[in-house]
Tab-separated table of C-alpha atoms and ligand atoms in Angstrom:
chain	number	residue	atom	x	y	z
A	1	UNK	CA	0.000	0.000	0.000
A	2	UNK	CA	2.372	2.243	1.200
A	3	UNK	CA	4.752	1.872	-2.047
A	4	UNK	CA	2.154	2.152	-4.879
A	5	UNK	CA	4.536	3.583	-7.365
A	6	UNK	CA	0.973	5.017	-9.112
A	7	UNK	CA	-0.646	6.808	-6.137
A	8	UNK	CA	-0.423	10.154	-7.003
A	9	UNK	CA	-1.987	9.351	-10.553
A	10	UNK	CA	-4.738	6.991	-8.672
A	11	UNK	CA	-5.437	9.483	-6.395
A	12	UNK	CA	-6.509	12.019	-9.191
A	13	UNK	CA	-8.128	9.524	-11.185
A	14	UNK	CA	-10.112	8.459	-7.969
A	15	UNK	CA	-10.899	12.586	-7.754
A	16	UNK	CA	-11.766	12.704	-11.483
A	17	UNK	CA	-14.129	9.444	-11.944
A	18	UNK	CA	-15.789	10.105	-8.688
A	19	UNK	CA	-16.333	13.064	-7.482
A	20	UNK	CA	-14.966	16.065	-10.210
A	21	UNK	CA	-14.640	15.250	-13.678
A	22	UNK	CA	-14.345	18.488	-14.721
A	23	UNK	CA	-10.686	18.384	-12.855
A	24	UNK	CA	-9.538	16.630	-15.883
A	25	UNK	CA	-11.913	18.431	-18.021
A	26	UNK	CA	-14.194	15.380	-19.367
A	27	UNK	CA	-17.839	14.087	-18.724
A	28	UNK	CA	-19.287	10.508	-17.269
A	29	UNK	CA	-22.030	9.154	-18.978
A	30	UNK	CA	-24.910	8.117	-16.778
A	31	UNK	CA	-22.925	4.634	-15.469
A	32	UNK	CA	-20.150	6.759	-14.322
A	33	UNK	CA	-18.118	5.456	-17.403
A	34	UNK	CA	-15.329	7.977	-18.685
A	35	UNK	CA	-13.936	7.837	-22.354
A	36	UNK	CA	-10.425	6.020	-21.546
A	37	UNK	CA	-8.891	8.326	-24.677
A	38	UNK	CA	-10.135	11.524	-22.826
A	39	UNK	CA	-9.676	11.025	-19.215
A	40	UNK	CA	-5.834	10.118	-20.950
A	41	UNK	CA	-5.605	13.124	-22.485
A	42	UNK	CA	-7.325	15.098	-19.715
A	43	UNK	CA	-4.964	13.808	-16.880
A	44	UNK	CA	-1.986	14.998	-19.154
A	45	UNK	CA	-3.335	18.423	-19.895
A	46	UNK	CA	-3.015	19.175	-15.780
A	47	UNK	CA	0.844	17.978	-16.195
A	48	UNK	CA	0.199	14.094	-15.200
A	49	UNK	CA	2.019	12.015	-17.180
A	50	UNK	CA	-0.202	9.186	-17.926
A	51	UNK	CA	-0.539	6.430	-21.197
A	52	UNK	CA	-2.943	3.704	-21.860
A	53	UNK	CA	0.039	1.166	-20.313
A	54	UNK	CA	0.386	3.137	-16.780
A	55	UNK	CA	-3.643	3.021	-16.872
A	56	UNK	CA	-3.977	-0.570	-17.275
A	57	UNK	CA	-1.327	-0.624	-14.694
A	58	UNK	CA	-3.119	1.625	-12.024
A	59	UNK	CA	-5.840	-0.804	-12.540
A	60	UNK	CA	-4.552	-3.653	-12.354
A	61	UNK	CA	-2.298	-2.474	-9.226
A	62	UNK	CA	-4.949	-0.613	-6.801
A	63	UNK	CA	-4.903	-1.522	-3.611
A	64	UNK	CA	-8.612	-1.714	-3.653
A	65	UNK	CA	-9.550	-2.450	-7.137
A	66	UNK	CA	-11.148	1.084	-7.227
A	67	UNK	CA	-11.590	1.723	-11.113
A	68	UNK	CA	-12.794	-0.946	-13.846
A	69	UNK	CA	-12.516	-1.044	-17.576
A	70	UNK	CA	-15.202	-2.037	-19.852
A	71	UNK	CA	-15.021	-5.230	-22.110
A	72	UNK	CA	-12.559	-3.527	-24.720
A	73	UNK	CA	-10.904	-1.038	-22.306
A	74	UNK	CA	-12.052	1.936	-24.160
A	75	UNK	CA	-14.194	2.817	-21.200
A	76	UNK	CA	-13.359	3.387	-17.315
A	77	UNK	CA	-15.016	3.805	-14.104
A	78	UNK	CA	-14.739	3.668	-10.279
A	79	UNK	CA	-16.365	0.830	-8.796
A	80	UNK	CA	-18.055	2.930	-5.695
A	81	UNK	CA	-17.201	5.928	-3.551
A	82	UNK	CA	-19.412	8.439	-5.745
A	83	UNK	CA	-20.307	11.710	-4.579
A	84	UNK	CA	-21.699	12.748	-8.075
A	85	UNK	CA	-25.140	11.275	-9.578
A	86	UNK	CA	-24.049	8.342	-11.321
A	87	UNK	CA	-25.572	4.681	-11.706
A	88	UNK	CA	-22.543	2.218	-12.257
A	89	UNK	CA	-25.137	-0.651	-11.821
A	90	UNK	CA	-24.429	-1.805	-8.296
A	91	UNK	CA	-25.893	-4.897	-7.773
A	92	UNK	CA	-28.906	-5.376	-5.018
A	93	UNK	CA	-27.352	-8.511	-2.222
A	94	UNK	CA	-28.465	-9.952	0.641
A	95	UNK	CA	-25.891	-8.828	3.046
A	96	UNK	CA	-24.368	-11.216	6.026
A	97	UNK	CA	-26.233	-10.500	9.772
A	98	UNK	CA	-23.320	-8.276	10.644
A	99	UNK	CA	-21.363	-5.733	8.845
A	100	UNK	CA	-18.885	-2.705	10.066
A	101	UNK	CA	-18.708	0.335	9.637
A	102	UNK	CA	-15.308	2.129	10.175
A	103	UNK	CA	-15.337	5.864	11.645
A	104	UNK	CA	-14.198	8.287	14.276
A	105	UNK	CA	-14.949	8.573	18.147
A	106	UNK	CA	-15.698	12.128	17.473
A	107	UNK	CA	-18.543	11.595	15.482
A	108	UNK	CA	-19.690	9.248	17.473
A	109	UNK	CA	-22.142	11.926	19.811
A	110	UNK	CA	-24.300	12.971	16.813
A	111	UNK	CA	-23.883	9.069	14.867
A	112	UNK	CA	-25.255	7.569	18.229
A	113	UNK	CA	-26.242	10.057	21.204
A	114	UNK	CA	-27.756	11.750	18.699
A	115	UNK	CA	-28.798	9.612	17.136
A	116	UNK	CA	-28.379	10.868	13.496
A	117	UNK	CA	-27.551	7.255	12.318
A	118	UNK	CA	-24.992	6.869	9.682
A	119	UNK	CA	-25.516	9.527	6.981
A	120	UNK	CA	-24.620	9.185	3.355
A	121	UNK	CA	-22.339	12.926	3.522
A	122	UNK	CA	-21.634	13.945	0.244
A	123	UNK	CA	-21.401	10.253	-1.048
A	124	UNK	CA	-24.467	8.826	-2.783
A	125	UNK	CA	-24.273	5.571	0.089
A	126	UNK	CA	-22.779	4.487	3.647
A	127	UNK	CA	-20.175	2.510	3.344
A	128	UNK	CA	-20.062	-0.649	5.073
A	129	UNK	CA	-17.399	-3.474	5.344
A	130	UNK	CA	-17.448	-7.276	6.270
A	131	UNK	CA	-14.424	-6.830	7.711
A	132	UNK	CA	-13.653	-5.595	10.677
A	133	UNK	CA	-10.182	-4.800	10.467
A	134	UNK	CA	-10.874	-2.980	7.215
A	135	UNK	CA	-13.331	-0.673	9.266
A	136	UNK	CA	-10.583	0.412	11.613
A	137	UNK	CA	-8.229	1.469	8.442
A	138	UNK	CA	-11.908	3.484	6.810
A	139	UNK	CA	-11.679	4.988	10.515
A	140	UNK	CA	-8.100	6.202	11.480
A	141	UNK	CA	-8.583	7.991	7.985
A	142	UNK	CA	-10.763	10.269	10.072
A	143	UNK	CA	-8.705	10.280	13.049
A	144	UNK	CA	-8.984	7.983	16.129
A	145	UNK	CA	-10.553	5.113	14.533
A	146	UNK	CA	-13.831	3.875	16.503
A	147	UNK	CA	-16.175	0.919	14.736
A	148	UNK	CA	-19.630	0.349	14.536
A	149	UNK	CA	-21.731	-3.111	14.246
A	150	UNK	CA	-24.323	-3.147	11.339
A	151	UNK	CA	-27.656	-5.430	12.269
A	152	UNK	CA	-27.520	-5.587	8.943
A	153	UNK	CA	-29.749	-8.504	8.769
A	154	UNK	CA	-32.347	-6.675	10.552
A	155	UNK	CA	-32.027	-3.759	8.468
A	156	UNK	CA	-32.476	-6.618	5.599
A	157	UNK	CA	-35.597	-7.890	7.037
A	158	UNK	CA	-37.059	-4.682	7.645
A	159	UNK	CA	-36.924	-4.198	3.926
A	160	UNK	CA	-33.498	-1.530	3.511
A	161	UNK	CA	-31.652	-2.827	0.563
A	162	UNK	CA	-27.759	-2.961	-0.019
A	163	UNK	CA	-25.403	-3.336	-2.652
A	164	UNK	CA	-22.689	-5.249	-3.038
A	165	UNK	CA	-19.976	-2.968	-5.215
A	166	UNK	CA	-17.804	-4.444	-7.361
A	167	UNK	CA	-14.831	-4.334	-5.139
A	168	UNK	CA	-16.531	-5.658	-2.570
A	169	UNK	CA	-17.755	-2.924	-0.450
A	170	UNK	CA	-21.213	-3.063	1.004
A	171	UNK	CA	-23.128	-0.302	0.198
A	172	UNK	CA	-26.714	1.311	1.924
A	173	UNK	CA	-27.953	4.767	1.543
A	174	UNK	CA	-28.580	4.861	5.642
A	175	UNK	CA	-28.187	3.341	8.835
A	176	UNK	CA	-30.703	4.755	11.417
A	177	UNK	CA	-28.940	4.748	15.247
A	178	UNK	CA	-31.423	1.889	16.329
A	179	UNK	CA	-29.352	-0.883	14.087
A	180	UNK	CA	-25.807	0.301	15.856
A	181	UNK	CA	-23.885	-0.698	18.745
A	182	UNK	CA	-20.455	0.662	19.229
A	183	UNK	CA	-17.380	-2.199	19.423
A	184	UNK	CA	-14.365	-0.541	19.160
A	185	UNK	CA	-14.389	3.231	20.084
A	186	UNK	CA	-15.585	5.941	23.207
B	201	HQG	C1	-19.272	9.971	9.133
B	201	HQG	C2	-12.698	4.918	1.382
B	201	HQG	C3	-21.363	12.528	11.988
B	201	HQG	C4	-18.840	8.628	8.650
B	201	HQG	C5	-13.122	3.936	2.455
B	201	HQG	C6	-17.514	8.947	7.989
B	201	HQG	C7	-14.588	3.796	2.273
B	201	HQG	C8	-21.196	10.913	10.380
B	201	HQG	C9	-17.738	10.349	7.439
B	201	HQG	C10	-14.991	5.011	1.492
B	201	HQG	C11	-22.587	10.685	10.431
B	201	HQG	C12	-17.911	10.372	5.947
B	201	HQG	C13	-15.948	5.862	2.261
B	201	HQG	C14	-23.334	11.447	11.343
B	201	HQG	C15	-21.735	9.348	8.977
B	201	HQG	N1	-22.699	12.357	12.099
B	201	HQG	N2	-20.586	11.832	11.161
B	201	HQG	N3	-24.671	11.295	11.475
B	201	HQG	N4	-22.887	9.707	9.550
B	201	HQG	N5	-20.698	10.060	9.473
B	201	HQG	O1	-15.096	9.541	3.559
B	201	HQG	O2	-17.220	5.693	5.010
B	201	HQG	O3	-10.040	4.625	-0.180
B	201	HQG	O4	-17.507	10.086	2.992
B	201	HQG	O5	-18.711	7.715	9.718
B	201	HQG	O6	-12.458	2.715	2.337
B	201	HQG	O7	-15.236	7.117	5.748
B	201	HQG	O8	-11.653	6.294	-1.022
B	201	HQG	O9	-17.007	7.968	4.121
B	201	HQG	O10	-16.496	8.971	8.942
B	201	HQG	O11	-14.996	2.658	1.589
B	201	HQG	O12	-11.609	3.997	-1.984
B	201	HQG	O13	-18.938	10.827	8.060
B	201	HQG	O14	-13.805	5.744	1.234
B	201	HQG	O15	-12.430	4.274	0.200
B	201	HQG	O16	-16.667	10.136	5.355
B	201	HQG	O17	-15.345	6.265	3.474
B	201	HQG	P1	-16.537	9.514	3.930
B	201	HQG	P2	-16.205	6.724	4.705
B	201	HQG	P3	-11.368	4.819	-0.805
């Protein structure tokens, strides 16, 4: 993780296909696809070297298999993590009883004493893990890392419906207070 030769690039592409396209100066279509020729061209115009090779590369290479291509490459998305209005086709999934959710113990007082829930923010879903210890590295991104249980099965059987992304990260557009108990956190 820590010696991705391509994060810089990633990290711009993850800026571009999710949340500003107009950093690179191109348009998604409505599935959050990206010309591949464009965003190429786009990413060089703001003085990133980048070529169809190092693409394929950053790809192949992510850490968390953000981006996909389409069948013959000429097309490229993120998987998840949209705060822009995009459908990439998520697909609906029964999710396991218990999922995690990774945050920080200051937002804990409005998540659970006041019991706000977990709230989309700008992103189009909450993101949700079956993993725990990946919900402790979503947290300490925020600062000191506290994590949540998901009754996610109850949420299920109350009729909320998740998503399964294609990199495997569980996705629900909210979590009301009543289906959280704190595990690892203030
Ligand atoms: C918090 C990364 C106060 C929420 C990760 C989180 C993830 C509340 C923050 C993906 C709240 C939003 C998404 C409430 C939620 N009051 N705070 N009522 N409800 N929050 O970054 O889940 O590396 O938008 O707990 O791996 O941290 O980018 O969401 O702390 O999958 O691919 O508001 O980003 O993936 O923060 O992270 P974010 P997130 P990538």
């Amino acid at each position: 993780m820590g010696n991705d030769p391509y994060k810089n690039v990633s990290k711009f592409i993850s800026l571009v296909l999710r949340h500003n396209p107009g950093a690179a100066g191109i348009r998604l279509d409505k599935h959050g696809w990206a010309d591949v020729k464009e965003l190429i061209r786009g990413v060089n115009e703001t003085g990133r070297a980048l070529d169809m090779e190092t693409l394929k590369e950053v790809v192949r290479t992510n850490d968390k298999k953000r981006f996909a291509f389409n069948e013959d490459c000429t097309k490229i998305r993120a998987n998840q993590g949209h705060s822009i209005q995009v459908d990439v086709e998520l697909v609906e999934t029964d999710p396991p009883d218990v999922l995690y959710h990774g945050t920080a113990t200051r937002f804990l007082g409005s998540i659970l004493n006041k019991r706000e829930g977990l709230r989309p923010g700008s992103r189009l879903y909450v993101h949700l893990s079956g993993d725990y210890q990946m919900a402790v590295k979503v947290g300490q991104r925020h600062g000191v890392p506290a994590v949540l249980k998901v009754d996610a099965g109850q949420m299920a059987w109350d009729g909320y419906v998740f998503y399964l992304s294609e990199n495997g990260v569980w996705l629900v557009k909210e979590v009301p207070a009543k289906y959280l108990e704190t595990i690892k956190g203030a």
